[in-house]
PDB file of C-alpha atoms and ligand atoms in Angstrom:
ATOM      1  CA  UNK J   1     -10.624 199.037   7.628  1.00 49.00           C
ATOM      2  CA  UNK J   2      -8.259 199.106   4.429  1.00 49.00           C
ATOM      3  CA  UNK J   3      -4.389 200.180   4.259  1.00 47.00           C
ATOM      4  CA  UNK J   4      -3.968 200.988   1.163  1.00 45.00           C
ATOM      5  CA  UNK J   5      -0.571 202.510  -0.738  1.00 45.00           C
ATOM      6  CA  UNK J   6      -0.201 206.356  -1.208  1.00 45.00           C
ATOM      7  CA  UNK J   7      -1.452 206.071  -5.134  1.00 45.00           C
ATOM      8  CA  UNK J   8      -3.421 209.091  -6.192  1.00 45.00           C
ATOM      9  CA  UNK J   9      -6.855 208.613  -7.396  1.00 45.00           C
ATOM     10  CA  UNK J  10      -8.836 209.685  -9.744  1.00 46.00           C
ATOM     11  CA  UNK J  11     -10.856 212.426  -8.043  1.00 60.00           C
ATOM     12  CA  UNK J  12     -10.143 216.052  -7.733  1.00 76.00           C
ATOM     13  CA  UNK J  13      -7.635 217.703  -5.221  1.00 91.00           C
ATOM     14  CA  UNK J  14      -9.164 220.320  -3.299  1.00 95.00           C
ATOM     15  CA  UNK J  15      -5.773 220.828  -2.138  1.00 97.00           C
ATOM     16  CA  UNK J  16      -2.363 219.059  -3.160  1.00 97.00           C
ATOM     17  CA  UNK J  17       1.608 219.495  -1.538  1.00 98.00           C
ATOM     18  CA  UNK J  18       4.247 217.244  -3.947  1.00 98.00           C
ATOM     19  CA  UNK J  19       7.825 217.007  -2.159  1.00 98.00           C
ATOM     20  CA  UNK J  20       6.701 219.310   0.380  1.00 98.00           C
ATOM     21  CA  UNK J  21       9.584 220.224   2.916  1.00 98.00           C
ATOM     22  CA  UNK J  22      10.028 222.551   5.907  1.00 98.00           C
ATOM     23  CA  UNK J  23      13.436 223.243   7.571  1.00 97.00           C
ATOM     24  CA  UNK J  24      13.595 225.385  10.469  1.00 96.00           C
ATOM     25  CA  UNK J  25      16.607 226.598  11.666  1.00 92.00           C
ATOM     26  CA  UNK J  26      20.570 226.010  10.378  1.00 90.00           C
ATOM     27  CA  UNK J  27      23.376 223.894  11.108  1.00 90.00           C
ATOM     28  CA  UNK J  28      23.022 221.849  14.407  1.00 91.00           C
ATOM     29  CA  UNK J  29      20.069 223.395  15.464  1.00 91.00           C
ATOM     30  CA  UNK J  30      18.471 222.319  12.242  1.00 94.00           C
ATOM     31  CA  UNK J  31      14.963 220.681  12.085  1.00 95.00           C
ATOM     32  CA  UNK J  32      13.374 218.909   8.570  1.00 96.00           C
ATOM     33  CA  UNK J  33       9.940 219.377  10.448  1.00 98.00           C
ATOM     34  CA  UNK J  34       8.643 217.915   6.378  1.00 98.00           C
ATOM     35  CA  UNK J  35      10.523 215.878   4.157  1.00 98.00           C
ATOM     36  CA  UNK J  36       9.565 215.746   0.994  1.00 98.00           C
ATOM     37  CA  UNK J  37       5.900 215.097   1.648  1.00 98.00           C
ATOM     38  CA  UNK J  38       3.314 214.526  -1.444  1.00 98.00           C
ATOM     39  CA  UNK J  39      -0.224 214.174  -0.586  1.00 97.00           C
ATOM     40  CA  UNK J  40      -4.049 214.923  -1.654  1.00 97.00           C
ATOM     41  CA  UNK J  41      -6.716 216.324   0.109  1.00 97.00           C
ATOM     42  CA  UNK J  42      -9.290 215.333  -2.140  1.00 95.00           C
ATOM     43  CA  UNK J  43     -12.644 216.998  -2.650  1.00 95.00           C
ATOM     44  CA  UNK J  44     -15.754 216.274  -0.287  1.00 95.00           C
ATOM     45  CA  UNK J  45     -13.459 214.023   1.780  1.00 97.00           C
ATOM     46  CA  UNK J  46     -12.753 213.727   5.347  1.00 98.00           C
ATOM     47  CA  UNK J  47      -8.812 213.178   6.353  1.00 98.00           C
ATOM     48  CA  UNK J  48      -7.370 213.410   9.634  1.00 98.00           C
ATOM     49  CA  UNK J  49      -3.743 213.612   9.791  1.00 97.00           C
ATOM     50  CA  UNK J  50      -2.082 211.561  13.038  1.00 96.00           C
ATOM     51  CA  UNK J  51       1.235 211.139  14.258  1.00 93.00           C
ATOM     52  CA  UNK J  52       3.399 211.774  17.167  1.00 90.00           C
ATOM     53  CA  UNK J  53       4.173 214.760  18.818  1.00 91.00           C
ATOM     54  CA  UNK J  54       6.609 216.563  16.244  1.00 94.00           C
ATOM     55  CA  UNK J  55       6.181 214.331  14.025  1.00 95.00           C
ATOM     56  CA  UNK J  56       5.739 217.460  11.864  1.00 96.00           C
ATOM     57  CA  UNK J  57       1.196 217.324  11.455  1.00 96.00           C
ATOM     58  CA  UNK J  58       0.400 220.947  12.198  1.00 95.00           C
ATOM     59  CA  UNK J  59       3.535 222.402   9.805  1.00 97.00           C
ATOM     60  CA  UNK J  60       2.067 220.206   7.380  1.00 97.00           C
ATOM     61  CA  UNK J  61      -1.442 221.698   7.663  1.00 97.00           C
ATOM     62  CA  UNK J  62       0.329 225.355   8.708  1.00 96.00           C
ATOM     63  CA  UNK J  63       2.073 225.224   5.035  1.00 97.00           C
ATOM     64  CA  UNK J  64      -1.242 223.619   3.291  1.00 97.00           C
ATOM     65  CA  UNK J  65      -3.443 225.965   4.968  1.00 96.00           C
ATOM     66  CA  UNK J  66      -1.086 229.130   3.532  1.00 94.00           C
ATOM     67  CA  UNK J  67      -0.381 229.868   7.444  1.00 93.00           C
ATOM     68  CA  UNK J  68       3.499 229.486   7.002  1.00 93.00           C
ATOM     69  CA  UNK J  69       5.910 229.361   4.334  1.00 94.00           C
ATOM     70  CA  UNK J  70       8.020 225.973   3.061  1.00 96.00           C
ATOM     71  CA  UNK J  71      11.274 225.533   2.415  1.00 97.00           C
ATOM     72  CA  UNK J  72      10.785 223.427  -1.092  1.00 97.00           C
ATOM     73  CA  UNK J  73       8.431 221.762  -2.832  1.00 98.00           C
ATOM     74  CA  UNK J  74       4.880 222.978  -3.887  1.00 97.00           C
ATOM     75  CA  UNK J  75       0.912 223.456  -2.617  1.00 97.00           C
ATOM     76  CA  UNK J  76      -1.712 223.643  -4.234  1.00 96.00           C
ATOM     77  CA  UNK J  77      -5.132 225.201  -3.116  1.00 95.00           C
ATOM     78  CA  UNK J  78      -7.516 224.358  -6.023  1.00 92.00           C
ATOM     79  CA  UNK J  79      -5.843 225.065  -9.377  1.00 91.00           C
ATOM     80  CA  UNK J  80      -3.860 227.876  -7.090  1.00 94.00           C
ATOM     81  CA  UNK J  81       0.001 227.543  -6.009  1.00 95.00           C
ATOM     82  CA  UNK J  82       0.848 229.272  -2.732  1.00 96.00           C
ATOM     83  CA  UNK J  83       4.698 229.247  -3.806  1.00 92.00           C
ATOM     84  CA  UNK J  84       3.632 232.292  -6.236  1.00 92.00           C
ATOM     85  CA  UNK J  85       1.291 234.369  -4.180  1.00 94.00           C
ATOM     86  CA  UNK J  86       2.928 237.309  -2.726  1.00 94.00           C
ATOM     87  CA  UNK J  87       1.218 238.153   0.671  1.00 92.00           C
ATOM     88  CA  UNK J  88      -1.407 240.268   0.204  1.00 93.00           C
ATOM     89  CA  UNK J  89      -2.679 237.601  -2.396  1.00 94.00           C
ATOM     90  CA  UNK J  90      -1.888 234.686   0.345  1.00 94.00           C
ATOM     91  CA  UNK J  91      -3.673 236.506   3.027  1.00 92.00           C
ATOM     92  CA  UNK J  92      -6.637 237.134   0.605  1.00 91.00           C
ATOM     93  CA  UNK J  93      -6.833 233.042  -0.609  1.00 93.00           C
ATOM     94  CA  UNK J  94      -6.805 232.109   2.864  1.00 93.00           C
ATOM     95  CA  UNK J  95      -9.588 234.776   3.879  1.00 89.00           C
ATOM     96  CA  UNK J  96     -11.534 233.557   0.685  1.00 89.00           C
ATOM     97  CA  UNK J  97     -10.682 229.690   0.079  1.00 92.00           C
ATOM     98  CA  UNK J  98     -10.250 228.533   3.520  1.00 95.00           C
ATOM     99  CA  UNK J  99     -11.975 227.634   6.871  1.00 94.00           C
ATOM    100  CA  UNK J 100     -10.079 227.107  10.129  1.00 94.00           C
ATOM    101  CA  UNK J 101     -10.849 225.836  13.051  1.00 94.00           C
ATOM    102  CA  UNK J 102      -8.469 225.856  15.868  1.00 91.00           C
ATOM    103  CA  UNK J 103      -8.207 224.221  19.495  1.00 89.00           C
ATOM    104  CA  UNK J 104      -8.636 227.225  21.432  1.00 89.00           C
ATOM    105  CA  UNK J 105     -11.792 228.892  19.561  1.00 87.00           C
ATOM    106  CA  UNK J 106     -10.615 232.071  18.860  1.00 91.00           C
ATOM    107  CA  UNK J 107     -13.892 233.944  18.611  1.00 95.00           C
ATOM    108  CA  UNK J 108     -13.743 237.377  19.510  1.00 96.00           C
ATOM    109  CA  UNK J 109     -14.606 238.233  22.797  1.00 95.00           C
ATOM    110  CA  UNK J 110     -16.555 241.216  22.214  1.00 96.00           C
ATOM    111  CA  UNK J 111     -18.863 239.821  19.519  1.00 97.00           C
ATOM    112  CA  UNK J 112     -21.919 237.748  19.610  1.00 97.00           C
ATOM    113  CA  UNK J 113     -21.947 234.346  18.345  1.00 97.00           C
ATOM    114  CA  UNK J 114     -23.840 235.219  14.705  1.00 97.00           C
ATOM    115  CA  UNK J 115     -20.959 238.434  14.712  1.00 96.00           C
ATOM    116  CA  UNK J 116     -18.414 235.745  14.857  1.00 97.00           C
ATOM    117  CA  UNK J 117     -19.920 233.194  12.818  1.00 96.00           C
ATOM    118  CA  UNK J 118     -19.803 236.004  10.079  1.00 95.00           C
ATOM    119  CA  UNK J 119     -16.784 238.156  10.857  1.00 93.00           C
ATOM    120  CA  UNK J 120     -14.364 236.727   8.127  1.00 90.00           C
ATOM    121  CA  UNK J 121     -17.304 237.495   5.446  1.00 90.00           C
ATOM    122  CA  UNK J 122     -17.737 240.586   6.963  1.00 91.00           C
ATOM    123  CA  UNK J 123     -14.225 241.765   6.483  1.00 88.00           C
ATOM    124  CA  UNK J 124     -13.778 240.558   3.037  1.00 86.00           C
ATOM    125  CA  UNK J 125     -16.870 242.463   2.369  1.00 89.00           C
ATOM    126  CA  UNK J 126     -18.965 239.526   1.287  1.00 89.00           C
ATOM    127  CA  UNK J 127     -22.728 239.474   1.946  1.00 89.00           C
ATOM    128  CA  UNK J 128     -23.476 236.231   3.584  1.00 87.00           C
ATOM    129  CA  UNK J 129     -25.912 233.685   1.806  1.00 91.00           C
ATOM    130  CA  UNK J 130     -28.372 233.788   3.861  1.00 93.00           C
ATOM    131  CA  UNK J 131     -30.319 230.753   3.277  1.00 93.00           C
ATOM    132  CA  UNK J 132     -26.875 228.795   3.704  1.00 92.00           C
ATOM    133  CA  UNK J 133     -26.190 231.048   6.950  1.00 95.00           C
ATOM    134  CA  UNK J 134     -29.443 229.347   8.153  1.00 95.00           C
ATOM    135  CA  UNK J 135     -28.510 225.940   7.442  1.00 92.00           C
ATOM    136  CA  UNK J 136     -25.090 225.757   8.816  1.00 93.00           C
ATOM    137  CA  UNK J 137     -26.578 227.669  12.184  1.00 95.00           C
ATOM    138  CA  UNK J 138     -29.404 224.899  12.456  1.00 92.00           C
ATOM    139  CA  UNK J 139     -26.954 222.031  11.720  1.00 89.00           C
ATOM    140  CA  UNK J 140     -24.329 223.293  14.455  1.00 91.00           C
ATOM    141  CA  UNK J 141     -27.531 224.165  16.840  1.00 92.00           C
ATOM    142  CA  UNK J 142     -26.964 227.198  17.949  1.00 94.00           C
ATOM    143  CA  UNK J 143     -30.178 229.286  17.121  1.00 95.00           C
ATOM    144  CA  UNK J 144     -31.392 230.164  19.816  1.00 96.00           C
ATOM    145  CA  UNK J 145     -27.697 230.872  21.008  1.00 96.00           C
ATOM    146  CA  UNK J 146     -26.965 233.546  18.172  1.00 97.00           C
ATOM    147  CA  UNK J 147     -26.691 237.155  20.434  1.00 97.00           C
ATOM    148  CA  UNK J 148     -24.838 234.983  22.919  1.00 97.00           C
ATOM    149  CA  UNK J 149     -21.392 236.392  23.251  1.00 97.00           C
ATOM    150  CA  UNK J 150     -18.362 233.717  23.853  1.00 96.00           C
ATOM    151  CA  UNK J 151     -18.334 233.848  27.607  1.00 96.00           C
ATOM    152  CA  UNK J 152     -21.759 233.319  27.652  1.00 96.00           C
ATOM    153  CA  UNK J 153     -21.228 229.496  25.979  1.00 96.00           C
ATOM    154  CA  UNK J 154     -19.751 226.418  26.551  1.00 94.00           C
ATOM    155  CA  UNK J 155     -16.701 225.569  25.365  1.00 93.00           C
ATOM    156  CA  UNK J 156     -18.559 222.939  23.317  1.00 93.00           C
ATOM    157  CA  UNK J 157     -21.015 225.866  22.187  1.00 94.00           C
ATOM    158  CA  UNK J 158     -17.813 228.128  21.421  1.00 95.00           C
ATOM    159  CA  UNK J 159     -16.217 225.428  19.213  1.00 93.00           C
ATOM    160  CA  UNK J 160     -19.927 225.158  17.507  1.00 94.00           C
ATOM    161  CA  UNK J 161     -19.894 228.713  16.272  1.00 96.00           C
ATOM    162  CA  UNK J 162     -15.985 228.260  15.131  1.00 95.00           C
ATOM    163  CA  UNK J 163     -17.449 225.570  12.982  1.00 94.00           C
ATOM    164  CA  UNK J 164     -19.842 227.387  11.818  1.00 95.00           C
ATOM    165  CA  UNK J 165     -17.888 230.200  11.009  1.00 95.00           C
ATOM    166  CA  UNK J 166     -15.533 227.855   9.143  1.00 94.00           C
ATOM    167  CA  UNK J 167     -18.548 226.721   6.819  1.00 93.00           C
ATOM    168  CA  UNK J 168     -20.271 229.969   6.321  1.00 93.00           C
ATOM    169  CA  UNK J 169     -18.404 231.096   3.353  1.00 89.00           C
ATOM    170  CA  UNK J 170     -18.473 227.839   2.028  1.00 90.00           C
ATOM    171  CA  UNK J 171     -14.472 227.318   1.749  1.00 93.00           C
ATOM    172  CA  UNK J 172     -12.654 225.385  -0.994  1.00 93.00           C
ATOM    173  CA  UNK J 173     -11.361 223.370   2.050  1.00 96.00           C
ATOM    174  CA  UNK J 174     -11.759 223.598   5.981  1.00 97.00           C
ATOM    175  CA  UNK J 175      -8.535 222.806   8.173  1.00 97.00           C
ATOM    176  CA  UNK J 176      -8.854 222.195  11.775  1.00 96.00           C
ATOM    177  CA  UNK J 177      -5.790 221.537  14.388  1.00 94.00           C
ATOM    178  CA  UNK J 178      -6.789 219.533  17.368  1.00 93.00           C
ATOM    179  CA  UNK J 179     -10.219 221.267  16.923  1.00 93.00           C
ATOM    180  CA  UNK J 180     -11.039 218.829  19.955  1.00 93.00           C
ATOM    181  CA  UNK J 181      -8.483 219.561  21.930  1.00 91.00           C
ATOM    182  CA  UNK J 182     -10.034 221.444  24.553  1.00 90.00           C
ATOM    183  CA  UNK J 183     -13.641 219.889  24.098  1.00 90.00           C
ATOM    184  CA  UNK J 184     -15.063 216.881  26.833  1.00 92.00           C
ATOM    185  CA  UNK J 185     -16.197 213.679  24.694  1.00 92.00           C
ATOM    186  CA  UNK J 186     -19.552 214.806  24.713  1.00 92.00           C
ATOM    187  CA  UNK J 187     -18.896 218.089  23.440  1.00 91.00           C
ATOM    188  CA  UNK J 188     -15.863 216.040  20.947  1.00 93.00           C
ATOM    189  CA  UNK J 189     -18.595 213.859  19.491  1.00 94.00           C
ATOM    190  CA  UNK J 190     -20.531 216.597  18.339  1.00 92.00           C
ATOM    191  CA  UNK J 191     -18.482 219.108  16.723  1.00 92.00           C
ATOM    192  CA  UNK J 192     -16.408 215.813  14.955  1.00 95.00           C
ATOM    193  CA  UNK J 193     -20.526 214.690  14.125  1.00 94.00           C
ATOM    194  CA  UNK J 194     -20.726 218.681  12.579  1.00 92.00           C
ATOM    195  CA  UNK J 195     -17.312 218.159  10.482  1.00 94.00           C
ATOM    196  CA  UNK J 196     -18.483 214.486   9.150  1.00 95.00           C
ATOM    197  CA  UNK J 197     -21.910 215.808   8.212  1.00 92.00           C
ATOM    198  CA  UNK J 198     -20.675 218.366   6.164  1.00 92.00           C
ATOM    199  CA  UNK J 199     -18.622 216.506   4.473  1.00 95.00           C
ATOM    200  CA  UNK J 200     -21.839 213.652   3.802  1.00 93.00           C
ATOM    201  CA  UNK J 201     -24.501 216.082   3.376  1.00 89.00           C
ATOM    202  CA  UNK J 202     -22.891 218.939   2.081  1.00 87.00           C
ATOM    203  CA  UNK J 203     -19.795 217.929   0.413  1.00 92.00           C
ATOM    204  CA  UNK J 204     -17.404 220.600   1.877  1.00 94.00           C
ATOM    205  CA  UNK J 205     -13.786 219.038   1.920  1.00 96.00           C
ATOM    206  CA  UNK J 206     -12.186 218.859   5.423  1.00 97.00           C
ATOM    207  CA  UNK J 207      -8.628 218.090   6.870  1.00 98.00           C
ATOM    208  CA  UNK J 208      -8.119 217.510  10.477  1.00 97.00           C
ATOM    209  CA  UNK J 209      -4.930 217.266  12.684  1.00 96.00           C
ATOM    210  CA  UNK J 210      -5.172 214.803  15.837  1.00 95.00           C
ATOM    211  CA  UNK J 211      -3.902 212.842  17.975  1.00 91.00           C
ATOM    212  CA  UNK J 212      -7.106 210.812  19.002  1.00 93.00           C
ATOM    213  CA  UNK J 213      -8.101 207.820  17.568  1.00 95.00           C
ATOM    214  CA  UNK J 214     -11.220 208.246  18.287  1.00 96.00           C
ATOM    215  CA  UNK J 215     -11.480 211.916  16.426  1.00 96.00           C
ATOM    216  CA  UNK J 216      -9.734 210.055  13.597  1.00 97.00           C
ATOM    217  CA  UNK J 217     -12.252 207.338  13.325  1.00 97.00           C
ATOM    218  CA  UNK J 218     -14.813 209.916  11.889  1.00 97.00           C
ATOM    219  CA  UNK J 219     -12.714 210.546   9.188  1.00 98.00           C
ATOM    220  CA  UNK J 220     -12.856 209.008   6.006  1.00 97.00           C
ATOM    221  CA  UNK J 221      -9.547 208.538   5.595  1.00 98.00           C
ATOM    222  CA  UNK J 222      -6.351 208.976   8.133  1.00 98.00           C
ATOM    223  CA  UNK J 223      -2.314 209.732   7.156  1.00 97.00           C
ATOM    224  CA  UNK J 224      -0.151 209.114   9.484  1.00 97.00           C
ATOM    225  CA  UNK J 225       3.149 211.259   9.507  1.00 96.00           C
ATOM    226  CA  UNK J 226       6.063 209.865  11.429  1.00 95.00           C
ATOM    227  CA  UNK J 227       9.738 212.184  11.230  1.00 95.00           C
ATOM    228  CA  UNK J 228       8.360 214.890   9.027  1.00 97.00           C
ATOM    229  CA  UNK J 229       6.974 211.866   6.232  1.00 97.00           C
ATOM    230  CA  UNK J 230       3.640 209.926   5.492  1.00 97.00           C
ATOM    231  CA  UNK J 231       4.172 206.584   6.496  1.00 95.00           C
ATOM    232  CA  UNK J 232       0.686 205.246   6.220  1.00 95.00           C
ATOM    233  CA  UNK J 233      -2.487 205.648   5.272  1.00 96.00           C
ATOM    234  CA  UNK J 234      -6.062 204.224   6.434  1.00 97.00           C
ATOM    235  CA  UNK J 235      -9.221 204.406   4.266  1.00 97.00           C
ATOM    236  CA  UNK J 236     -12.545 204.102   6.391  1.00 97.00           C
ATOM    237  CA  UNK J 237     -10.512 204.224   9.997  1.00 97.00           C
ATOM    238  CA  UNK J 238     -12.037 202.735  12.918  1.00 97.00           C
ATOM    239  CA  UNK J 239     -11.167 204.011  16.351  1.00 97.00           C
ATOM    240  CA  UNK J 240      -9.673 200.499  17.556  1.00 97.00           C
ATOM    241  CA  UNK J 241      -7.546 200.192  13.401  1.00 96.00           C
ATOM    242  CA  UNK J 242      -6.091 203.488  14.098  1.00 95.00           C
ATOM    243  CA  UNK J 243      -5.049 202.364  17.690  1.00 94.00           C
ATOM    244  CA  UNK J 244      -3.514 199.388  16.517  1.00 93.00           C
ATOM    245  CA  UNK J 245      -1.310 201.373  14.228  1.00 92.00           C
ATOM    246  CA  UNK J 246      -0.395 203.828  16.319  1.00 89.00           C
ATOM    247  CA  UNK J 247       1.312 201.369  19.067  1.00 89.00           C
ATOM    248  CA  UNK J 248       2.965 199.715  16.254  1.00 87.00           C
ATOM    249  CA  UNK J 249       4.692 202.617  15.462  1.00 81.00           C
ATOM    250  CA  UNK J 250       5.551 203.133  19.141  1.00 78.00           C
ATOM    251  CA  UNK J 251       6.748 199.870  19.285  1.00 79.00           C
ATOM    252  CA  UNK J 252       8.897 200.186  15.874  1.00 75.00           C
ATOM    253  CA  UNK J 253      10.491 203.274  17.689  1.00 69.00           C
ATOM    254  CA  UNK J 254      11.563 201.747  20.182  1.00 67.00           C
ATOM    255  CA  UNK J 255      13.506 198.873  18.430  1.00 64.00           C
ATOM    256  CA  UNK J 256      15.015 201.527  15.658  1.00 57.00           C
TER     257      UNK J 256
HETATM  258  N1  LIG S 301       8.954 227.489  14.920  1.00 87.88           N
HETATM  259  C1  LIG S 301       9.718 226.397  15.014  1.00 87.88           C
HETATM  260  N2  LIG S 301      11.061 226.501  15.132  1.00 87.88           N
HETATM  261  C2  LIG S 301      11.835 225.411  15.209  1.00 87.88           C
HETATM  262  N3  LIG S 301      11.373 224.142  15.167  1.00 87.88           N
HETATM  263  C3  LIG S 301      10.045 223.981  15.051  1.00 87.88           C
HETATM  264  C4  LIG S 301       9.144 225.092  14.981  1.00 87.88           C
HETATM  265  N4  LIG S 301       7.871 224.603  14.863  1.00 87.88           N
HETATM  266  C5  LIG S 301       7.980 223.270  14.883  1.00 87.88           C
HETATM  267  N5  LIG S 301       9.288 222.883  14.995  1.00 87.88           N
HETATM  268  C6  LIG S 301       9.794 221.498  15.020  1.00 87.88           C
HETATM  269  O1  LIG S 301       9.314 220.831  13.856  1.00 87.88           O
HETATM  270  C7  LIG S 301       8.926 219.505  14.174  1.00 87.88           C
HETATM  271  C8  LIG S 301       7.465 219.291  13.807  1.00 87.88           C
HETATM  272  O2  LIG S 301       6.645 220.106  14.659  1.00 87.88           O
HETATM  273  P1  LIG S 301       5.056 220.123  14.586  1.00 87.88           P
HETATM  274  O3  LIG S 301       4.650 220.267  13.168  1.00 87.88           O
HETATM  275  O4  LIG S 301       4.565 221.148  15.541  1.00 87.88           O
HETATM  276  O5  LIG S 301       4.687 218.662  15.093  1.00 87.88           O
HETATM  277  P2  LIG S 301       3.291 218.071  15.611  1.00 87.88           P
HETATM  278  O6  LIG S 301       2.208 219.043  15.266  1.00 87.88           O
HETATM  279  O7  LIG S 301       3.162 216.757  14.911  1.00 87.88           O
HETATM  280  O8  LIG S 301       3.442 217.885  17.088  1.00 87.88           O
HETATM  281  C9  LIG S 301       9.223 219.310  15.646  1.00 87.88           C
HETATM  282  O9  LIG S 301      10.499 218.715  15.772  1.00 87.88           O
HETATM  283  C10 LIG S 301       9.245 220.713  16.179  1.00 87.88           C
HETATM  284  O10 LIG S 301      10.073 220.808  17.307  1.00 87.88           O
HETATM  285 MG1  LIG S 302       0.827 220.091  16.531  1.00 87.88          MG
END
């Protein structure tokens, strides 16, 4: 386990925010949900982002991810900055550039696990590559679960196909929020396993939010956002690291 401070390196961003912030509401009622948050998400890497509850980690990934505007600041997806994209095009980089993968699934009911796994190709109107198709459905195992519709699988087999779908077109960048959430360990393990092997073996970049340390530990790199700012960050996490650093924050809270 390193700590290490927030210096960029020398590799390439597959995504970027500098002085990101997010304000909801006015007046009393006002929230700074980010303040003025830089930070890389840098290509073929693994980074979970941790924190509190409302400590601001999914409007972070929300305004990354193009999934909800920001108040000030700048992202970056690739050599692309959301703060100039008018819908349509923000729709279209998110359809194109981006995998998500979210806590509760969302597969569509009425289609069969391959139909879901290549439903956002499908609407873009982009043949699949077949021969990747293939490898991403033998990696996540579902082969022989393919005309299987989402009722028909376990919520550990449902959150396989999301994955799947995620890699299929090969995003710039995958985000997932809590994509473990609803899973059992077991089930956990193996889609976090998934996420960490394509990152290893096939170099796709991926940014999780969680609040498990465990979840974090296959990560290759953890932030942790306290307040709506980074105040840490962990290179090659281990479970019991991430714990430690978690209850020192609690503990800092309290004394503040
Ligand atoms: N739509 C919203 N309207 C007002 N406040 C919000 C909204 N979404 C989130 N917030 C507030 O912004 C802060 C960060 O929320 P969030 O990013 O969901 O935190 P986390 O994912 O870390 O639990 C919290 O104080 C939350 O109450
Ligand atoms: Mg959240």
């Amino acid at each position: 386990m390193t700590t290490t401070p927030l210096a960029h390196r020398a590799t390439t961003a597959a995504a970027r925010a500098t002085d990101l912030s997010k304000v909801y509401g006015q007046g009393e009622t006002q929230v700074v949900a980010l303040d003025r948050v830089s930070v890389d998400f840098r290509q073929s890497e693994f980074t979970a982002i941790m924190g509190p509850s409302g400590s601001g980690k999914s409007t972070l990934m929300h305004c990354v991810a193009g999934l909800d505007t920001f108040s000030s600041g700048s992202v970056r997806i690739g050599e692309t900055e959301l703060g100039t994209l008018k819908d349509k095009q923000l729709t279209q980089l998110r359809r194109d550039k981006i995998g998500f993968i979210f806590q509760a699934f969302n597969l569509l009911p009425t289609l069969t696990a391959l139909e879901n796994i290549t439903l956002p190709m499908d609407i873009a109107g982009r043949k699949a590559d077949q021969q990747w198709l293939q490898t991403v459905i033998d990696m996540v195992g579902l082969r022989d679960r393919l005309s299987h519709r989402p009722t028909q699988l376990s919520g550990g087999q449902q959150q396989r196909v999301a994955v799947a779908r995620a890699l299929a077109s090969r995003p710039e960048i995958i985000f997932g929020d809590e994509p473990t959430g609803n899973l059992d360990s077991r089930s956990g393990a193996e889609v976090l396993g998934f996420l960490r092997n394509s990152v290893r073996e096939l170099g796709q970049t991926v940014v999780m939010v969680t609040h498990d340390p465990v979840a974090a530990s296959y990560a290759d790199r953890v932030i942790f956002l306290a307040d709506g700012r980074i105040v840490n960050e962990m290179l090659h996490p281990t479970a019991d690291g991430v714990l430690d650093q978690m209850k020192a924050f609690d503990a800092k809270g309290r004394t503040s």
